[in-house]
mmCIF file of C-alpha atoms in Angstrom:
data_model
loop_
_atom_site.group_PDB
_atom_site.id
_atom_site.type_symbol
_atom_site.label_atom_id
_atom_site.label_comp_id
_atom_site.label_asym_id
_atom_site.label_seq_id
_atom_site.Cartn_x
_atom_site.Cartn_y
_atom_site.Cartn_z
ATOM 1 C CA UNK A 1 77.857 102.186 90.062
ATOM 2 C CA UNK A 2 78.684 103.506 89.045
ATOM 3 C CA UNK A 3 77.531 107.355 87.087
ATOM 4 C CA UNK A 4 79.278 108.848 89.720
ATOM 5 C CA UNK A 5 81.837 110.992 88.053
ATOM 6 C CA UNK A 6 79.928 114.773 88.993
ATOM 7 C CA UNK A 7 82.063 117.676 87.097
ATOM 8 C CA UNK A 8 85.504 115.998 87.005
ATOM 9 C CA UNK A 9 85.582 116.283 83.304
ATOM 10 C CA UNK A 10 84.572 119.949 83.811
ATOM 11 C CA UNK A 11 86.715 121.182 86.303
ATOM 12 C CA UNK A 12 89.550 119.245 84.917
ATOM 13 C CA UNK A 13 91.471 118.379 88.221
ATOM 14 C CA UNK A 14 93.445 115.910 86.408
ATOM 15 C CA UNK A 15 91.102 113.312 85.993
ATOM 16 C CA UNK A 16 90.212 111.733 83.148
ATOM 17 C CA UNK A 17 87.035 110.412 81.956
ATOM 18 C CA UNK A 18 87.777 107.983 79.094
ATOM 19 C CA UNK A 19 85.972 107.243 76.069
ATOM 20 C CA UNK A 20 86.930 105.345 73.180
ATOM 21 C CA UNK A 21 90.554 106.425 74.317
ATOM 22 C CA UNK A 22 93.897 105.200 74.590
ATOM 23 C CA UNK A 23 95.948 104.252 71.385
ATOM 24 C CA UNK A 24 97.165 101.194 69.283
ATOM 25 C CA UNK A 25 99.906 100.039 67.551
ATOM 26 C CA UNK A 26 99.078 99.829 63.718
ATOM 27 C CA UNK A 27 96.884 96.605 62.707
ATOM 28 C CA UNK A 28 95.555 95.637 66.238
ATOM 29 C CA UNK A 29 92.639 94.552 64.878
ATOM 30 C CA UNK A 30 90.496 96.495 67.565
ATOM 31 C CA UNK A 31 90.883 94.758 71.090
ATOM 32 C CA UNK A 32 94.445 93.765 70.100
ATOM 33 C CA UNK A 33 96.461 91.018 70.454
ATOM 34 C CA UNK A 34 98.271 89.767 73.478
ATOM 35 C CA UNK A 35 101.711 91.701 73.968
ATOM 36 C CA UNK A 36 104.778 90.101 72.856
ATOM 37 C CA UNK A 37 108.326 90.489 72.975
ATOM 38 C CA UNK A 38 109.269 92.935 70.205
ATOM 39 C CA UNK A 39 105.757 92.966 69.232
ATOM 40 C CA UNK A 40 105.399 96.639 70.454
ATOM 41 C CA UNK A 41 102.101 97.459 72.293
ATOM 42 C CA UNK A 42 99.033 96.521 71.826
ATOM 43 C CA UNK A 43 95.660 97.752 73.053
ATOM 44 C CA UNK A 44 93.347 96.128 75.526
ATOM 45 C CA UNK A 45 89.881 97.624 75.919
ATOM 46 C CA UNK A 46 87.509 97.658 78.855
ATOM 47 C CA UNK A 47 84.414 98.109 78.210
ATOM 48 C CA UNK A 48 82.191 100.037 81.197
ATOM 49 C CA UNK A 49 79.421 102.383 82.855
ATOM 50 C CA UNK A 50 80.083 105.973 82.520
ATOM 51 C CA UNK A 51 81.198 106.533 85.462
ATOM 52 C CA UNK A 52 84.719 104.920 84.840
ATOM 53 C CA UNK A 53 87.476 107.825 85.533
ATOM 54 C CA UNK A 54 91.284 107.058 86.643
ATOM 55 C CA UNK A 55 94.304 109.537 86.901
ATOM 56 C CA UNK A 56 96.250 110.215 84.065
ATOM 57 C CA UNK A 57 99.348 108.765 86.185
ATOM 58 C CA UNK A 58 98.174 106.106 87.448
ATOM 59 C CA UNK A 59 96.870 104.725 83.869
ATOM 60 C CA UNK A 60 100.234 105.620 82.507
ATOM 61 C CA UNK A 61 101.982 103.986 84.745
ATOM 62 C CA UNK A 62 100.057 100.825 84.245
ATOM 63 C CA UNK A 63 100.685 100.809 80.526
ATOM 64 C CA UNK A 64 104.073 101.658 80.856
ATOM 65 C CA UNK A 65 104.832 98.555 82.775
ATOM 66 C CA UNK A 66 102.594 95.989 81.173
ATOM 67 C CA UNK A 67 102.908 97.143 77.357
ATOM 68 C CA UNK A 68 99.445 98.053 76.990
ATOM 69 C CA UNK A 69 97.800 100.252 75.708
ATOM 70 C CA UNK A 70 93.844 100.873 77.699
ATOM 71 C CA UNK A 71 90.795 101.747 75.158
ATOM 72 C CA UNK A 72 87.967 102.433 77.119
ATOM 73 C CA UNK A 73 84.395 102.089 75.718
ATOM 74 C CA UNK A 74 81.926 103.917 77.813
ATOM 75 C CA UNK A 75 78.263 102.591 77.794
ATOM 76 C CA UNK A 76 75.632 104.576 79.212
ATOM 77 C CA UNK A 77 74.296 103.657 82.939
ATOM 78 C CA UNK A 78 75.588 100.118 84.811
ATOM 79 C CA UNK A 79 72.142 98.458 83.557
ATOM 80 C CA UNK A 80 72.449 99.621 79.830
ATOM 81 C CA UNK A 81 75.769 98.227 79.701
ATOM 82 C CA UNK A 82 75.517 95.287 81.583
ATOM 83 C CA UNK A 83 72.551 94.489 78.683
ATOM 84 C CA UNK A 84 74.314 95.653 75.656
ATOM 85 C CA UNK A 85 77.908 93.283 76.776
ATOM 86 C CA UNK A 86 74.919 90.297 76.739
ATOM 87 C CA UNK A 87 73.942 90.952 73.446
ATOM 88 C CA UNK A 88 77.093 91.366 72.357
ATOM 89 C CA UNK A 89 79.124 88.778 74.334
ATOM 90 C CA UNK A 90 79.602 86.560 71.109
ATOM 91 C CA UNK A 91 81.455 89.256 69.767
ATOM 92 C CA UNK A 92 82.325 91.288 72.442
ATOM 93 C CA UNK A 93 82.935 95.054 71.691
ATOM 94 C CA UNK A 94 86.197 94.657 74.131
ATOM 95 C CA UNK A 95 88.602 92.428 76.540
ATOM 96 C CA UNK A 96 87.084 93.500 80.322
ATOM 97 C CA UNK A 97 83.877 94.551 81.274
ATOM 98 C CA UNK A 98 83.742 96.774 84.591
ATOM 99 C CA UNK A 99 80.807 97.896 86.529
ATOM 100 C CA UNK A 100 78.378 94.727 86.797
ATOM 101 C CA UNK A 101 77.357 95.192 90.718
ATOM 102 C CA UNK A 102 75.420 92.488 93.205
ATOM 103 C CA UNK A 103 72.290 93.965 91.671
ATOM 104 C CA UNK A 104 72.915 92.655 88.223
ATOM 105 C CA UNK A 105 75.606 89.880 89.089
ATOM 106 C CA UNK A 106 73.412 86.686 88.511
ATOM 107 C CA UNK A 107 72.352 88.234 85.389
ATOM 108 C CA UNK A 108 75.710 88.227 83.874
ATOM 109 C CA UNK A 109 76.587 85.254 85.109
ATOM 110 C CA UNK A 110 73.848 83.083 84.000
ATOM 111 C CA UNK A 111 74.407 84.472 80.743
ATOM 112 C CA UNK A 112 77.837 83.318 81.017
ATOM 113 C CA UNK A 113 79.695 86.681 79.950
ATOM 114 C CA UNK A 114 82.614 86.067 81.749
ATOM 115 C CA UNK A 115 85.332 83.338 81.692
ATOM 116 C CA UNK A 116 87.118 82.376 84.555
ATOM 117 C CA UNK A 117 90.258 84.163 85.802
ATOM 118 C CA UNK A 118 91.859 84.134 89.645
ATOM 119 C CA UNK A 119 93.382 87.488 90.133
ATOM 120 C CA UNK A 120 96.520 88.310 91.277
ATOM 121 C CA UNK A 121 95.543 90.156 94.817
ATOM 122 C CA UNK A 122 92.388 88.513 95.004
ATOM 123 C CA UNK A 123 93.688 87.263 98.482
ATOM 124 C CA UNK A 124 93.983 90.889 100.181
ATOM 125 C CA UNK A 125 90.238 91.464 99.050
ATOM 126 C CA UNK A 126 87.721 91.018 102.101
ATOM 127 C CA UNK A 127 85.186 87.921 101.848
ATOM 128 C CA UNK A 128 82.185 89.958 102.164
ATOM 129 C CA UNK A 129 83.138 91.556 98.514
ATOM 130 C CA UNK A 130 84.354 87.893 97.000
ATOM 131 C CA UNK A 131 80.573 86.598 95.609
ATOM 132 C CA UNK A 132 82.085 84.517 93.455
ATOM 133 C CA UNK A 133 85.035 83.309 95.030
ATOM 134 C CA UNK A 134 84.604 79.601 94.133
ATOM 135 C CA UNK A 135 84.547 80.308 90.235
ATOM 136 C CA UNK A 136 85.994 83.519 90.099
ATOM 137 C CA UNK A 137 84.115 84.986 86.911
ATOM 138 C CA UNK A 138 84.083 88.165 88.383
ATOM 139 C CA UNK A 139 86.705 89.917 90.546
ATOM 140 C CA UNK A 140 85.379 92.398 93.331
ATOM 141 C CA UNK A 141 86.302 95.958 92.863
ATOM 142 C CA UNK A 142 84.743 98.345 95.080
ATOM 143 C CA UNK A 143 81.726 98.625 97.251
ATOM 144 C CA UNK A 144 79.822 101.947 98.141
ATOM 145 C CA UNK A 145 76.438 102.430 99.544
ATOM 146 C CA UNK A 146 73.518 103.696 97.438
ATOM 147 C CA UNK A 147 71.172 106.348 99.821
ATOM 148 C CA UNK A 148 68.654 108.995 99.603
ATOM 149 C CA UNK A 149 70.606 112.461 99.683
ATOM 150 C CA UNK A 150 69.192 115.537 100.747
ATOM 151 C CA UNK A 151 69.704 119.220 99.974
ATOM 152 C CA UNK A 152 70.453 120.642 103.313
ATOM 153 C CA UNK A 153 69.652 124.444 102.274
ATOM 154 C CA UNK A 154 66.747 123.356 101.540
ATOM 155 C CA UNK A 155 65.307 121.684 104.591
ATOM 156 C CA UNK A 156 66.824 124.498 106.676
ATOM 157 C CA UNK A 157 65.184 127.181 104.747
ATOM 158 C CA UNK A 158 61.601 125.188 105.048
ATOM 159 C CA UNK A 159 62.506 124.508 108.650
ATOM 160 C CA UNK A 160 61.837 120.726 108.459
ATOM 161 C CA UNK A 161 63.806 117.872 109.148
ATOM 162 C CA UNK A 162 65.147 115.683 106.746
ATOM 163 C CA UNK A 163 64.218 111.982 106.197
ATOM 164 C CA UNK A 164 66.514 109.590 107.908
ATOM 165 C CA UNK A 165 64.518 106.549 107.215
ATOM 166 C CA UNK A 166 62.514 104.595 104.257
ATOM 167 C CA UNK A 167 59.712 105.671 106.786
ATOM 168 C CA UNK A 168 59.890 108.738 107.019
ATOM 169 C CA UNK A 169 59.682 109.336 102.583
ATOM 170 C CA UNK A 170 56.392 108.104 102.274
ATOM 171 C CA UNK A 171 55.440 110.983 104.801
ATOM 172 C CA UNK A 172 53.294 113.965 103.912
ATOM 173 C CA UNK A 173 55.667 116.275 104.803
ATOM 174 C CA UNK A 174 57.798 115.003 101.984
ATOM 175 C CA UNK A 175 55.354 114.582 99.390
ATOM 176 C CA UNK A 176 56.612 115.702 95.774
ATOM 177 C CA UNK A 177 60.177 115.893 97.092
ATOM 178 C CA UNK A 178 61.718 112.429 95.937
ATOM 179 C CA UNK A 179 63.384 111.981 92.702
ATOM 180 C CA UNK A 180 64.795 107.910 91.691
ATOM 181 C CA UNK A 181 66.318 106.402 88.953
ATOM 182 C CA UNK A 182 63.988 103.635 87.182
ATOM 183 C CA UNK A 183 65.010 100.375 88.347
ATOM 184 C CA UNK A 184 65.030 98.774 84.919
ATOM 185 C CA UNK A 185 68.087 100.883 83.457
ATOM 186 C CA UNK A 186 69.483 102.417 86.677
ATOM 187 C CA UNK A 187 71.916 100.167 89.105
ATOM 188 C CA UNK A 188 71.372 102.892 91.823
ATOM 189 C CA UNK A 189 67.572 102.966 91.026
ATOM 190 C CA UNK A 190 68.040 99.004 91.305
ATOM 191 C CA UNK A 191 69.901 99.186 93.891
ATOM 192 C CA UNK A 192 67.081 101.345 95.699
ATOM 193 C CA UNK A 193 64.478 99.069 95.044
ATOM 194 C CA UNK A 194 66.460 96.084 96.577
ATOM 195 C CA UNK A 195 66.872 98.415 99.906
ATOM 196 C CA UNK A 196 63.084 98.853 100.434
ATOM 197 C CA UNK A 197 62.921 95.062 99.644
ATOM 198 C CA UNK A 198 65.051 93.889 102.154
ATOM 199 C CA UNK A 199 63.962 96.176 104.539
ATOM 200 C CA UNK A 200 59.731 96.043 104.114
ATOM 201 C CA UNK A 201 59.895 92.072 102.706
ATOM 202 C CA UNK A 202 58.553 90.007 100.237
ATOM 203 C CA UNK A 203 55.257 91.165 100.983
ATOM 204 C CA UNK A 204 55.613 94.440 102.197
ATOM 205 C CA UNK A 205 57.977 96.616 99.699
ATOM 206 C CA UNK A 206 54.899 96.671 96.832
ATOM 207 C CA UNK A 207 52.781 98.413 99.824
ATOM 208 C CA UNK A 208 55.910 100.641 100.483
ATOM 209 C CA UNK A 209 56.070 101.723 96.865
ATOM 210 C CA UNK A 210 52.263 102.695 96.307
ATOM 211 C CA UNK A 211 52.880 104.995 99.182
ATOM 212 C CA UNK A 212 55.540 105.966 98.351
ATOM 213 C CA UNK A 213 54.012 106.872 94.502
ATOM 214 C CA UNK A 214 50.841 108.664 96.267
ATOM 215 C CA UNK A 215 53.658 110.461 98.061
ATOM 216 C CA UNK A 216 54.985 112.023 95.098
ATOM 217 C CA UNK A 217 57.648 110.143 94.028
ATOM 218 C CA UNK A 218 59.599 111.107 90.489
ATOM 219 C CA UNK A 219 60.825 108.837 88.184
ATOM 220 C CA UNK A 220 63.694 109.281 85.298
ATOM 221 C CA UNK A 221 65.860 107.161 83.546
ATOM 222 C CA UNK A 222 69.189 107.329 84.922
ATOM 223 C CA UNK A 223 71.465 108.618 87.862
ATOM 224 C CA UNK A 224 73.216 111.793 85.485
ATOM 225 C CA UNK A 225 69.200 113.084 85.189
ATOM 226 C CA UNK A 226 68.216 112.934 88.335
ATOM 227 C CA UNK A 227 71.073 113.589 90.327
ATOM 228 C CA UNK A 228 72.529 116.824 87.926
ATOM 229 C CA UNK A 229 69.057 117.835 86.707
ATOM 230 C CA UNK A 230 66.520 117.078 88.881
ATOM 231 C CA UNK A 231 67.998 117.467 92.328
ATOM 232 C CA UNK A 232 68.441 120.904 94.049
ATOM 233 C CA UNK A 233 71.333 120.241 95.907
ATOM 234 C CA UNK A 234 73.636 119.025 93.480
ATOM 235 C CA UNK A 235 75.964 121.785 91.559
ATOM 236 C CA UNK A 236 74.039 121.321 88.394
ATOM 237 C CA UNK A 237 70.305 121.121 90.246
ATOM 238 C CA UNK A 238 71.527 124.532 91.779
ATOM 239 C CA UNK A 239 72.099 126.086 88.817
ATOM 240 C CA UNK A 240 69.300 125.152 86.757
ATOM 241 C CA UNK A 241 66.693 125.674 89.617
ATOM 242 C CA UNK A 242 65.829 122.006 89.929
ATOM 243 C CA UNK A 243 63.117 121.387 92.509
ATOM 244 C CA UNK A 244 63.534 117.696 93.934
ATOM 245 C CA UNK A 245 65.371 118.397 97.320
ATOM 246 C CA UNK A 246 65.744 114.116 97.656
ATOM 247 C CA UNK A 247 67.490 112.401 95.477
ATOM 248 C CA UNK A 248 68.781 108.494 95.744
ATOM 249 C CA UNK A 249 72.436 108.902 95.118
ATOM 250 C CA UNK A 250 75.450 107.403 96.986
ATOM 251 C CA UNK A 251 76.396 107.978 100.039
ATOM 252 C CA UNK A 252 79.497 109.201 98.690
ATOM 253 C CA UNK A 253 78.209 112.139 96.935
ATOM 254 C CA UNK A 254 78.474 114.891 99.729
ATOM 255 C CA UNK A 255 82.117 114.809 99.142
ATOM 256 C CA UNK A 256 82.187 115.463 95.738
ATOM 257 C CA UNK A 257 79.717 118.140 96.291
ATOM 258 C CA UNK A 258 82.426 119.393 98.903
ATOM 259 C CA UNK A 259 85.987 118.393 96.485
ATOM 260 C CA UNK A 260 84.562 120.036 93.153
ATOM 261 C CA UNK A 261 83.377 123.435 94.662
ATOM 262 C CA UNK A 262 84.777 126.720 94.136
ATOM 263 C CA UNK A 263 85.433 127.962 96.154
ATOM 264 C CA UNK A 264 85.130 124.991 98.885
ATOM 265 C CA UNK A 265 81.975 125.241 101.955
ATOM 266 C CA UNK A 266 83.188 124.231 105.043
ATOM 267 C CA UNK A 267 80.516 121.949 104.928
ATOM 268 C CA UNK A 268 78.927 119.364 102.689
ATOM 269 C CA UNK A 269 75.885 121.030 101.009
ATOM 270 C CA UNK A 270 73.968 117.731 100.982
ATOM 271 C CA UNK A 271 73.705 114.931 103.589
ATOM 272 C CA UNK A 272 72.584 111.448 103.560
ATOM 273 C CA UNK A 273 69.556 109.884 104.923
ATOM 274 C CA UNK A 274 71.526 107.145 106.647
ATOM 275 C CA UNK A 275 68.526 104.898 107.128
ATOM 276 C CA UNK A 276 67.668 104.387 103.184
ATOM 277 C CA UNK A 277 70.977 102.907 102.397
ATOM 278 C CA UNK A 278 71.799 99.641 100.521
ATOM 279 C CA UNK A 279 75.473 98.147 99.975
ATOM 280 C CA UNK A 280 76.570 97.908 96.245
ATOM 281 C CA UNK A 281 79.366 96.031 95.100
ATOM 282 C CA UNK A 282 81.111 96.412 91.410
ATOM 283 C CA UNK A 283 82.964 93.707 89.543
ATOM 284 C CA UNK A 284 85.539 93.067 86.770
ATOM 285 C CA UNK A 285 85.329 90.266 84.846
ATOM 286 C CA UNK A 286 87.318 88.658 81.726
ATOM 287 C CA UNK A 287 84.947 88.558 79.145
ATOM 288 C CA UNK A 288 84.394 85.139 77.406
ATOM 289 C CA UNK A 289 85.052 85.888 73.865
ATOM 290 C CA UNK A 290 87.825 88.153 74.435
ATOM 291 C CA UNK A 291 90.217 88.568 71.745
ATOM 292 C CA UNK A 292 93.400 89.764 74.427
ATOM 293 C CA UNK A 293 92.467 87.774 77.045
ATOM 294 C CA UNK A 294 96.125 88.150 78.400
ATOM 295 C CA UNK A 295 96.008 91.925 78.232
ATOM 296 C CA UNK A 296 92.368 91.565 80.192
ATOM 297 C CA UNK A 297 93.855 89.457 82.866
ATOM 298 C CA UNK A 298 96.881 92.441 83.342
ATOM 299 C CA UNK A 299 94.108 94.879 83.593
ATOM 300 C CA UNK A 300 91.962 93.105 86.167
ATOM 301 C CA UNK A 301 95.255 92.487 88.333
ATOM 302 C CA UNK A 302 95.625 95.832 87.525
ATOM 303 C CA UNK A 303 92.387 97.184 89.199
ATOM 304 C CA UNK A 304 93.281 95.332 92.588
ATOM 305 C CA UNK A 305 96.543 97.014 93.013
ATOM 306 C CA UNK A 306 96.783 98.996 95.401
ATOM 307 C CA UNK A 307 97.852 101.974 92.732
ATOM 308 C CA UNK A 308 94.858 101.576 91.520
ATOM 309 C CA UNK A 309 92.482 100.941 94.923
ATOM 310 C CA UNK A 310 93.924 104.352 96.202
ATOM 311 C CA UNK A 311 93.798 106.096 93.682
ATOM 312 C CA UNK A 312 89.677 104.917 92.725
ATOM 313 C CA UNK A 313 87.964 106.909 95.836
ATOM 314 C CA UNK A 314 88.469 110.432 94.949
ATOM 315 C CA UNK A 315 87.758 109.555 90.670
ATOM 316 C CA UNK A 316 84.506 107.771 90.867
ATOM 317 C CA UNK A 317 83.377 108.371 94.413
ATOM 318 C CA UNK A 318 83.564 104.359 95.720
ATOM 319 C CA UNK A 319 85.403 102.828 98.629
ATOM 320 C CA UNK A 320 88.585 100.283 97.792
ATOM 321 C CA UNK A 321 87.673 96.380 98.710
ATOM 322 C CA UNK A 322 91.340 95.664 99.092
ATOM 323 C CA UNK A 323 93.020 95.310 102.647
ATOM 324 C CA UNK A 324 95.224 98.475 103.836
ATOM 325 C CA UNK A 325 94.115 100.460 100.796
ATOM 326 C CA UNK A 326 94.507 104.004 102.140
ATOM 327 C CA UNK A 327 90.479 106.094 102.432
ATOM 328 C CA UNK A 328 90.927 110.089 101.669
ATOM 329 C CA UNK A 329 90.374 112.326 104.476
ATOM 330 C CA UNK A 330 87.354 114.216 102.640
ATOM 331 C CA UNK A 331 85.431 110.589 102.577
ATOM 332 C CA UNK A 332 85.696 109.987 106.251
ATOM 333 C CA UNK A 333 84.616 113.950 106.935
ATOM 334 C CA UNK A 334 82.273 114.391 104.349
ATOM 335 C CA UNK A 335 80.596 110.607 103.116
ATOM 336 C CA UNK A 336 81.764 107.946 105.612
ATOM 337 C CA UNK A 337 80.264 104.528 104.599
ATOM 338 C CA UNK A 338 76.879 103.403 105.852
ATOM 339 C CA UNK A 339 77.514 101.360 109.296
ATOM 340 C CA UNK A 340 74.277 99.798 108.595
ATOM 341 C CA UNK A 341 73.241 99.196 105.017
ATOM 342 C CA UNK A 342 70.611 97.138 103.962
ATOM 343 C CA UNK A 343 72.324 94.141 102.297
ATOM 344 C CA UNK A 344 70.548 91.165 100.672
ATOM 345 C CA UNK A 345 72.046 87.608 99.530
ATOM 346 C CA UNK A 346 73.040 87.494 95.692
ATOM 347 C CA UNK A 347 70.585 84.540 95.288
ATOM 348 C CA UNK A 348 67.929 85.892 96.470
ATOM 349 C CA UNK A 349 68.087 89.160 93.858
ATOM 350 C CA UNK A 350 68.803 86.793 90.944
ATOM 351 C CA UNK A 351 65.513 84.658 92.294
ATOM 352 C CA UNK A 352 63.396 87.735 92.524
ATOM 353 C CA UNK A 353 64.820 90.715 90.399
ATOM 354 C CA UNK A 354 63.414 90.225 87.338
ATOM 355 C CA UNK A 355 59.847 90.031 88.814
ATOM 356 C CA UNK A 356 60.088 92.638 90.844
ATOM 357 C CA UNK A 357 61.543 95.151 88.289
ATOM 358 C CA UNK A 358 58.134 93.759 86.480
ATOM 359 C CA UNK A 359 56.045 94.611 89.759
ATOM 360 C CA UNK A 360 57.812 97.975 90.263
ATOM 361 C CA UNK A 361 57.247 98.864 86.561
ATOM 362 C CA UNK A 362 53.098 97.891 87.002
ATOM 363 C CA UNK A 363 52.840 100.078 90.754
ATOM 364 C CA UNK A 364 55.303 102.881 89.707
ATOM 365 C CA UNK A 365 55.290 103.723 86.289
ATOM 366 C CA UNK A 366 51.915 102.168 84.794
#
């Protein structure tokens, strides 16, 4: 979803962002072997977006009780990496892949880079998340909501509202404002381009997205640039004088903007523009060539705890799927979920994502 992480790394509030981390015992052989009695431990590596952060304690516990040892491989956006784990899935570069999302699902799957595995837990996650519930290749993880985010300073200051609908961005009043992610490398850029889809139609959303490029709209290549570079509300955008007061993000974001300030507004300094948003769910699966397949099927029951559920909001800035898994306070103040998100049937993005990525690419960037 994924890059979602913001300044944890920076601020160092005991997160941590992994990256080729985690250690094994002596002659592994990379992704390890399965653990065995005696054996000592051995290392299981998932491979993932950048956005994949988890508490020091929470990790440790894990490998304390399993006998594992995580290595985390860090790949870039969720569309690099979901691309790179296909090239590589004959010899995969770890044990677990996390961060494939509805957007990219089919895509993964018809390139069969999972195998099957039923995790334990699976039972306490809702159906809504469970897109693959027959086979289970993939294991639902979290969901979150990608939106248009606004910098409320600056709308105040200019005395105009800000957008609350796909409507209102192709407005004059908000021409040059806009910054996305490009839909070919960017899950939340994909993820935007699905939203104006579902909600404009077949044949509406390329109309949408010529006026929405005579509007003004800017295009870069990934979530980290627009939303820390480009966008003036964000930390980062505020201190490098960034210009784009939109940007699509999460709808998750205002609390981060809120949790990693210092000192702390009483309010969020960005919003969300509730009508733009489109639900986003992330997966683990087992990957098929794994060489610990045993230590990837302890991780993904792993990720469904509810250790692990609890402990995801408030790291990388996405809502638990499992059942009774407890929300922080600052998400339901600052970045509830969407109560109506755009949503759109798994079959019908793996029937028309890859020509309408093609499309977008010819209107948007051509």
């Amino acid at each position: 979803m994924h890059t979602r992480t913001f300044v944890a790394a920076a601020v160092g509030l005991g997160l941590v962002t992994l990256s080729a981390c985690g250690s094994s015992s002596s002659g592994d052989g990379g992704s390890g072997g399965d653990a065995g009695s005696g054996g000592g431990s051995k290392t299981v590596t998932l491979v993932s977006h950048s956005s994949w952060s988890v508490s020091k304690n929470v990790l440790a516990d894990f490998e304390k009780r399993s006998g594992y040892k995580v290595r985390v491989l860090e790949d870039g956006d969720a569309g690099q990496a979901v691309n790179k784990a296909i090239l590589t899935k004959d010899n995969p570069q770890g044990d677990v892949f996390f961060g494939v999302d509805n957007t990219l699902l089919s895509r993964a799957l018809d390139n069969d880079l999972f195998q099957p595995y039923e995790a334990k837990g699976l039972d306490q996650v809702g159906a809504e998340y469970r897109l693959d519930a027959d086979k289970h290749r993939v294991t639902p993880v979290d969901h979150g909501d990608i939106c248009v985010n606004y910098d409320k300073k600056y709308f105040a200051d200019h005395d105009l509202a800000p957008p609350a609908s796909f409507d209102d961005l192709v407005k004059p009043a908000y021409k040059n404002l806009l910054v996305t992610e490009n839909v070919s490398t960017s899950s939340p850029g994909l993820g935007f381009l699905l939203g104006t889809a579902a909600r404009y139609g077949d044949s509406g959303w390329e109309d949408y997205w010529k006026k929405l490029r005579a509007n003004g709209v800017k295009v870069v290549d990934g979530w980290e640039q627009a939303y820390n570079e480009e966008f003036s509300g964000s930390a980062g955008g505020r201190k490098a004088g960034a210009d784009r007061p939109l940007v699509v993000s999460y709808a998750s974001s205002p609390p981060a903007e809120v949790i990693y300030a210092e000192p702390k507004p009483a309010t969020a300094p960005t919003g969300v523009a509730a009508g733009t948003c489109f639900r986003q769910v992330e997966f683990a699966g087992l990957l098929s060539n794994a060489k610990n397949s045993a230590g990837g099927k302890a991780l993904i029951d792993f990720l469904l705890s509810k250790e692990f559920q609890q402990d995801m909001p408030l790291n990388m800035y996405v809502y638990p799927v499992v059942k009774g898994a407890a929300v922080p306070a600052e998400f339901t103040k600052y970045g509830p979920a969407a109560k109506d998100p755009e949503t759109m049937d798994p079959a019908k993005i793996a029937e028309n994502r890859d020509q309408w990525v093609k499309s977008w690419t010819s209107l948007v960037l051509k």
